[in-house]
Short mmCIF file of C-alpha atoms and ligand atoms in Angstrom, two decimals:
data_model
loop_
_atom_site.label_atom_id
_atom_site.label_comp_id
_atom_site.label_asym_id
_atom_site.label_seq_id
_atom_site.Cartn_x
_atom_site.Cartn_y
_atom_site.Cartn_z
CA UNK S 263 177.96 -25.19 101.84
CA UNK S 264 178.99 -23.00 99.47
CA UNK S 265 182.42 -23.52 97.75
CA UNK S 266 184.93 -20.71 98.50
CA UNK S 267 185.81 -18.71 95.28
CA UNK S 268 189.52 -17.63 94.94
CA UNK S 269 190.30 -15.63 92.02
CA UNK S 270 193.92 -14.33 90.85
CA UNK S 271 193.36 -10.65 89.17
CA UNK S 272 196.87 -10.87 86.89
CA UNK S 273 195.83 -7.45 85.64
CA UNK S 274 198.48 -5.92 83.09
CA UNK S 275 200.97 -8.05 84.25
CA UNK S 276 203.05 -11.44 82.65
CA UNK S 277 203.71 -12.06 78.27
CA UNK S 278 202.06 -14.94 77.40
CA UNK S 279 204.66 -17.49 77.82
CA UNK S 280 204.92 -16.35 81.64
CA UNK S 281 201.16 -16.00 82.16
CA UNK S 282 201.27 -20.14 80.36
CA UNK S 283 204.06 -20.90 82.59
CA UNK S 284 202.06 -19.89 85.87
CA UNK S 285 198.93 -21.51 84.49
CA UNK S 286 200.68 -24.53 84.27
CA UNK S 287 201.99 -24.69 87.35
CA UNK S 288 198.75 -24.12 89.13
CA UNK S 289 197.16 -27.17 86.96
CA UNK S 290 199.57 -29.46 87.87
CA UNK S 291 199.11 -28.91 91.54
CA UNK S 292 195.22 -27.96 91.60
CA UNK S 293 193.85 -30.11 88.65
CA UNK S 294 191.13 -31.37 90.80
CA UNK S 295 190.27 -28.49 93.08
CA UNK S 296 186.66 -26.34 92.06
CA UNK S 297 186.26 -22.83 92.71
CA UNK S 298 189.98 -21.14 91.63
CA UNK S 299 189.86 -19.18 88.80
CA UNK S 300 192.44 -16.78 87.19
CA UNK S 301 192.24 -13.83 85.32
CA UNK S 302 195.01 -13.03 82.48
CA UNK S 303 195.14 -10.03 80.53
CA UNK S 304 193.32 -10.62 76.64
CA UNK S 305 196.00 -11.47 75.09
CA UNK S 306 196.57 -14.75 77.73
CA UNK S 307 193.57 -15.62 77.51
CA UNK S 308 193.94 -17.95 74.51
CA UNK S 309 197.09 -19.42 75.63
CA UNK S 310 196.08 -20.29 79.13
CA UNK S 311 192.31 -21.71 78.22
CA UNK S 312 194.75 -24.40 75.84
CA UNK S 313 196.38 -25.02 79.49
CA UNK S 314 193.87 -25.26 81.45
CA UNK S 315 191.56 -27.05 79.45
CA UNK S 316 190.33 -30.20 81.46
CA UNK S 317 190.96 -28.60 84.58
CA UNK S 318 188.76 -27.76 87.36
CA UNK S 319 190.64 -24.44 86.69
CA UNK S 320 188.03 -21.24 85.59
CA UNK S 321 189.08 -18.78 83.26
CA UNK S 322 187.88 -14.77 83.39
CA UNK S 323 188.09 -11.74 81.94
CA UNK S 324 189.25 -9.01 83.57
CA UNK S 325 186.85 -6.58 81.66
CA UNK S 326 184.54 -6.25 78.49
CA UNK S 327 182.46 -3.89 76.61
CA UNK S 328 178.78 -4.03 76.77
CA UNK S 329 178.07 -3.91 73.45
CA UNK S 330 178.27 -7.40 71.30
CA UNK S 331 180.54 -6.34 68.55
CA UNK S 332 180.95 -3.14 65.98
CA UNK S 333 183.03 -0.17 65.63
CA UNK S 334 184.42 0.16 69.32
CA UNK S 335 188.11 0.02 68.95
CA UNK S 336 190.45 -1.54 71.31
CA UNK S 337 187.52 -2.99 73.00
CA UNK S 338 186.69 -6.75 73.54
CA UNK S 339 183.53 -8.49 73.60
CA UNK S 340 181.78 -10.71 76.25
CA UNK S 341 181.05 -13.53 73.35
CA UNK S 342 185.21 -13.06 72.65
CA UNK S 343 185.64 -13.85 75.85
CA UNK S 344 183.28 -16.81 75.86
CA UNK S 345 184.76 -18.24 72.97
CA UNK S 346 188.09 -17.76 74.31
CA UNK S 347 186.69 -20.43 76.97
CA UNK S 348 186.33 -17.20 79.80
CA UNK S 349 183.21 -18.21 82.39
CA UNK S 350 183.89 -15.58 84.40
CA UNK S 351 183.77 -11.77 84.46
CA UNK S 352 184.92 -9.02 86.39
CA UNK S 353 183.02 -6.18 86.28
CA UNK S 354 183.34 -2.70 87.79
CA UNK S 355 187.04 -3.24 89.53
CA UNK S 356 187.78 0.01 91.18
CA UNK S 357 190.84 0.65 88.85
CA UNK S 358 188.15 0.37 85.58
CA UNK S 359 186.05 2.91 87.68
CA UNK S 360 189.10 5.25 88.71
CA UNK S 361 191.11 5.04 85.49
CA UNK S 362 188.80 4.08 82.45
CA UNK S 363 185.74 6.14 83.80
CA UNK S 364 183.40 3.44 84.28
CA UNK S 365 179.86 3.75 86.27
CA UNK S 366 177.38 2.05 87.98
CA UNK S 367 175.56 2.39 84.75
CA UNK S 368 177.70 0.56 82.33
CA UNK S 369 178.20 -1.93 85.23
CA UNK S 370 174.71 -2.25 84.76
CA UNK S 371 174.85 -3.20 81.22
CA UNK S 372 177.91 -5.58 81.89
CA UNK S 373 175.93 -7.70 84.28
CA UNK S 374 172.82 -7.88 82.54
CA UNK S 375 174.62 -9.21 79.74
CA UNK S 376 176.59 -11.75 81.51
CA UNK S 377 173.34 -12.82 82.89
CA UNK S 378 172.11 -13.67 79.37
CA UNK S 379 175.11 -15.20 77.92
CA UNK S 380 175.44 -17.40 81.58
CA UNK S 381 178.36 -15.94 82.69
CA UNK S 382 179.29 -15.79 85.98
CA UNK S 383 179.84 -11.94 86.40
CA UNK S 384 182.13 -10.89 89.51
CA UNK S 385 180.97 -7.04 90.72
CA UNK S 386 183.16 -5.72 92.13
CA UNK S 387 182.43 -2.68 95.00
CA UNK S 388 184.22 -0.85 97.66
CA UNK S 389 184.84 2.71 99.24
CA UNK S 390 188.05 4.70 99.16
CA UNK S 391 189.80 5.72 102.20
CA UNK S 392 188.02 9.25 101.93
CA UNK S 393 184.64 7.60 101.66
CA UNK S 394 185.68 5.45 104.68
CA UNK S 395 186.77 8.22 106.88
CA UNK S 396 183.76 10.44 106.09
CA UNK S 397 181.53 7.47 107.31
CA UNK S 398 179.92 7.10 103.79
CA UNK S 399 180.94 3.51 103.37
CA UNK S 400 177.63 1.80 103.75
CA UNK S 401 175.66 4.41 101.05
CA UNK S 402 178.55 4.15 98.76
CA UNK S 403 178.27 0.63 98.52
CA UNK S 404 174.36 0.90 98.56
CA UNK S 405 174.71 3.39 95.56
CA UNK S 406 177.10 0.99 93.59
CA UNK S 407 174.60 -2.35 94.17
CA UNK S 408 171.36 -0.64 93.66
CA UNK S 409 172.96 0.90 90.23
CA UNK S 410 175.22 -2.19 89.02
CA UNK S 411 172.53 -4.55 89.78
CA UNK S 412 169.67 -2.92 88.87
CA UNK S 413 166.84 -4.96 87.07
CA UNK S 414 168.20 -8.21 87.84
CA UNK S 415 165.64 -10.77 88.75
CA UNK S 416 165.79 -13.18 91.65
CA UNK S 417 167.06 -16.18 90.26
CA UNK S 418 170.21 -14.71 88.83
CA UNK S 419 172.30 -14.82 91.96
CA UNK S 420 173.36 -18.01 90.88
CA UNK S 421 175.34 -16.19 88.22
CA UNK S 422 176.91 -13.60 90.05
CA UNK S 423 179.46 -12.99 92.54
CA UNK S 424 180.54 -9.51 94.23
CA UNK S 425 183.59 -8.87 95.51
CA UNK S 426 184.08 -6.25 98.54
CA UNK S 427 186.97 -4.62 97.72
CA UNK S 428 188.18 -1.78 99.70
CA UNK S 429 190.16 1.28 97.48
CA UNK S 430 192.37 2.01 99.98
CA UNK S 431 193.49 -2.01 100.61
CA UNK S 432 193.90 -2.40 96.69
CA UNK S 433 197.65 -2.90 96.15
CA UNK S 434 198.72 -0.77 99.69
CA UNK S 435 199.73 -3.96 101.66
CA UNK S 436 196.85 -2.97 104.09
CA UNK S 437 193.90 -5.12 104.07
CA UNK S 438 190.89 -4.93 105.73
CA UNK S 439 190.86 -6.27 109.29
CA UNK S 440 188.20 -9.46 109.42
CA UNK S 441 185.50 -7.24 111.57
CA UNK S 442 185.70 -4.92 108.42
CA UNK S 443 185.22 -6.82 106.03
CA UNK S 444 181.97 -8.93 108.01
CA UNK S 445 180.87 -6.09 108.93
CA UNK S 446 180.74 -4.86 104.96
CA UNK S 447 179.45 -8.60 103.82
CA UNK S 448 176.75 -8.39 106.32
CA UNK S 449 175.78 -5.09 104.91
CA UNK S 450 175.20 -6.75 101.21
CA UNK S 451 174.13 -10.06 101.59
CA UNK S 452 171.13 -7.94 103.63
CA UNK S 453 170.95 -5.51 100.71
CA UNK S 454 170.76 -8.74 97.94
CA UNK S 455 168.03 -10.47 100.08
CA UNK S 456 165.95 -7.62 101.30
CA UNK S 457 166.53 -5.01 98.29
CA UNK S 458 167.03 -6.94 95.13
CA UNK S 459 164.80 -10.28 96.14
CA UNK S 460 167.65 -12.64 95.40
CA UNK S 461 166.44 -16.15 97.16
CA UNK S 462 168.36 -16.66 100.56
CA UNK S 463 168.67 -20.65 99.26
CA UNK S 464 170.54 -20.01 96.45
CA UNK S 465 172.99 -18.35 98.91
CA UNK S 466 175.60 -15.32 97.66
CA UNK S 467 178.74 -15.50 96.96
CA UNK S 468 180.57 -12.51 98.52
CA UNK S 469 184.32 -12.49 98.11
CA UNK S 470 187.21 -9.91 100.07
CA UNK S 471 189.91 -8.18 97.79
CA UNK S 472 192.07 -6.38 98.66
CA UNK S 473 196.07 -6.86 100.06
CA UNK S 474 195.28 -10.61 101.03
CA UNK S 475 198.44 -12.30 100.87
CA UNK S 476 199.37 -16.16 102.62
CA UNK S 477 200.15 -14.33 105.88
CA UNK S 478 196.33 -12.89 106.16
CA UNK S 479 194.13 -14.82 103.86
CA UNK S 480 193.62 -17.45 106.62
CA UNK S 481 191.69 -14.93 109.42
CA UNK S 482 190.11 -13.39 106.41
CA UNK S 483 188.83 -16.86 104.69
CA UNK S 484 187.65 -18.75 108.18
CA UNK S 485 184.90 -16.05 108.81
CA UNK S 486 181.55 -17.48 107.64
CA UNK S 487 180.55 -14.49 105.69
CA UNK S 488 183.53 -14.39 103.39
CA UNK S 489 182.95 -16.84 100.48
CA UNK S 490 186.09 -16.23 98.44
CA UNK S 491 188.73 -13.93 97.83
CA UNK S 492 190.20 -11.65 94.94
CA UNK S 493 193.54 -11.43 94.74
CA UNK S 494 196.15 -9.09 92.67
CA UNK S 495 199.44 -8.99 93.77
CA UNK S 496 199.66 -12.40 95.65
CA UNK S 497 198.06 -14.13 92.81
CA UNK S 498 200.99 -13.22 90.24
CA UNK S 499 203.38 -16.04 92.39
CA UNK S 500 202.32 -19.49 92.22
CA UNK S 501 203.41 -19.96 96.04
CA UNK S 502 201.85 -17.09 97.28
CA UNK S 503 198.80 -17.92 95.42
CA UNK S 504 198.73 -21.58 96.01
CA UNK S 505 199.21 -20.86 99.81
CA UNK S 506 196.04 -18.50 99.07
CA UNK S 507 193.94 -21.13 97.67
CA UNK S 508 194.94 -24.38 100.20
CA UNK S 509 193.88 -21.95 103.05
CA UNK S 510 190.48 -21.29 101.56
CA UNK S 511 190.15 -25.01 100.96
CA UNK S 512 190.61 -25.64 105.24
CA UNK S 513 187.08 -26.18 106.99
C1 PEP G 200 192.62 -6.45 93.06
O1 PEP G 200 193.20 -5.90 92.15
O2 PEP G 200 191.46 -6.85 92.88
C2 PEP G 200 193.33 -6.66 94.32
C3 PEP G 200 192.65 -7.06 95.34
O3 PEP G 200 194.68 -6.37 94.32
P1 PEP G 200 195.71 -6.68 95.54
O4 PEP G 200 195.43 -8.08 96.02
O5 PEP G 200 197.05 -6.54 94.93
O6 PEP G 200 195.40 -5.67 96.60
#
């Protein structure tokens, strides 16, 4: 069975000291427990990894440029990341796509070097609501695998995670009812099998985002074809995000 995947997206939120404080909270009460991982702005990463150190607890960035180092300022590295103690990745959240103008190329690039430095890269994909309503949710989601993963071989599925998450659920307190989402992770773990050969043993990891929160996370996480979640909001309160995590841990 795969193990569920819970990851807190703390996004430009929490100084240091809070971003330690919340770190340390979640270590004391989930030293032992595999698959949560959080994701503090850069300049938490440091601080945390110290915390979390010896812990079951993963550490991620929340973004990174493609290129190793050079003249890119304010940019940050994948290998700063790594030696910051980061084995995780997200790549392509919808707010780098909306805001910071990235594409399903530079996606691209991101993965493929996660892949080679053995990160564990977390694409991330959805529709917004205008995509939805026009019925173009399955070939937007097409377009933004086909691109983002393009050239990957078979084997590296066991380096990679996507996460379905929904524009319109991001941060609106309306998530994605469990059919919706199924219906969405049916839709890729077909397209990773059928269109980019990954082997159906090594299983995918396909996480929700979007709005899950203690009172929903438990309908979400029980459906077979949700390994995982992403979480913003709910993951910047250690109860909220605790009660997160001990629901994806129920059988
Ligand atoms: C996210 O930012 O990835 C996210 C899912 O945010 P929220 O949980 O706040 O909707």
């Amino acid at each position: 069975m795969t193990i569920p995947l819970v990851i807190g997206n703390w996004k430009m939120n929490m100084l240091a000291s809070e971003a330690c404080d919340l770190a340390r909270s979640l270590v004391d009460r989930l030293s032992a427990v595999e698959g949560v991982v959080i994701a503090p702005p850069f300049t938490s990463l440091y601080p945390v990894s110290q915390i979390i150190k010896g812990s079951s607890l993963g550490l991620a960035g929340q973004n990174f440029h493609f290129e190793s180092k050079g003249a890119y300022t304010g940019e940050v590295s994948l290998k700063m990341l790594k030696d910051v103690g980061c084995g995780y990745a997200l790549i392509g959240h919808s707010e780098r796509r909306q805001l910071f103008g990235e594409t399903d190329e530079t996606v691209n690039k991101k993965v493929h070097l996660a892949m080679q430095m053995g990160i564990t890269a977390v694409v991330c994909v959805g529709e917004t609501g205008e995509q939805r309503k026009a019925g173009e949710t399955l070939s937007v989601i097409e377009t933004q695998l086909s691109g983002g993963l393009a050239g990957l071989s078979g084997e590296s599925i066991a380096h990679l995670a996507i996460a379905y998450e929904p524009v319109w659920a991001i941060g609106t307190g309306l998530n994605a009812t469990p059919e919706q989402a199924v219906d969405i992770h049916k839709f890729i773990r077909k397209f990773l099998f059928e269109r980019q050969g990954f082997s159906e043993k090594m299983g995918a990891r396909i996480l929700y985002g979007g709005s899950v929160t203690p009172e929903n996370c438990a309908e979400l996480l029980r459906e077979e074809e949700i390994n995982g979640a992403l979480v913003g909001g709910a993951s910047l309160n250690f109860e909220s995000f605790y009660a997160i995590i001990k629901s994806s841990l129920e059988p």
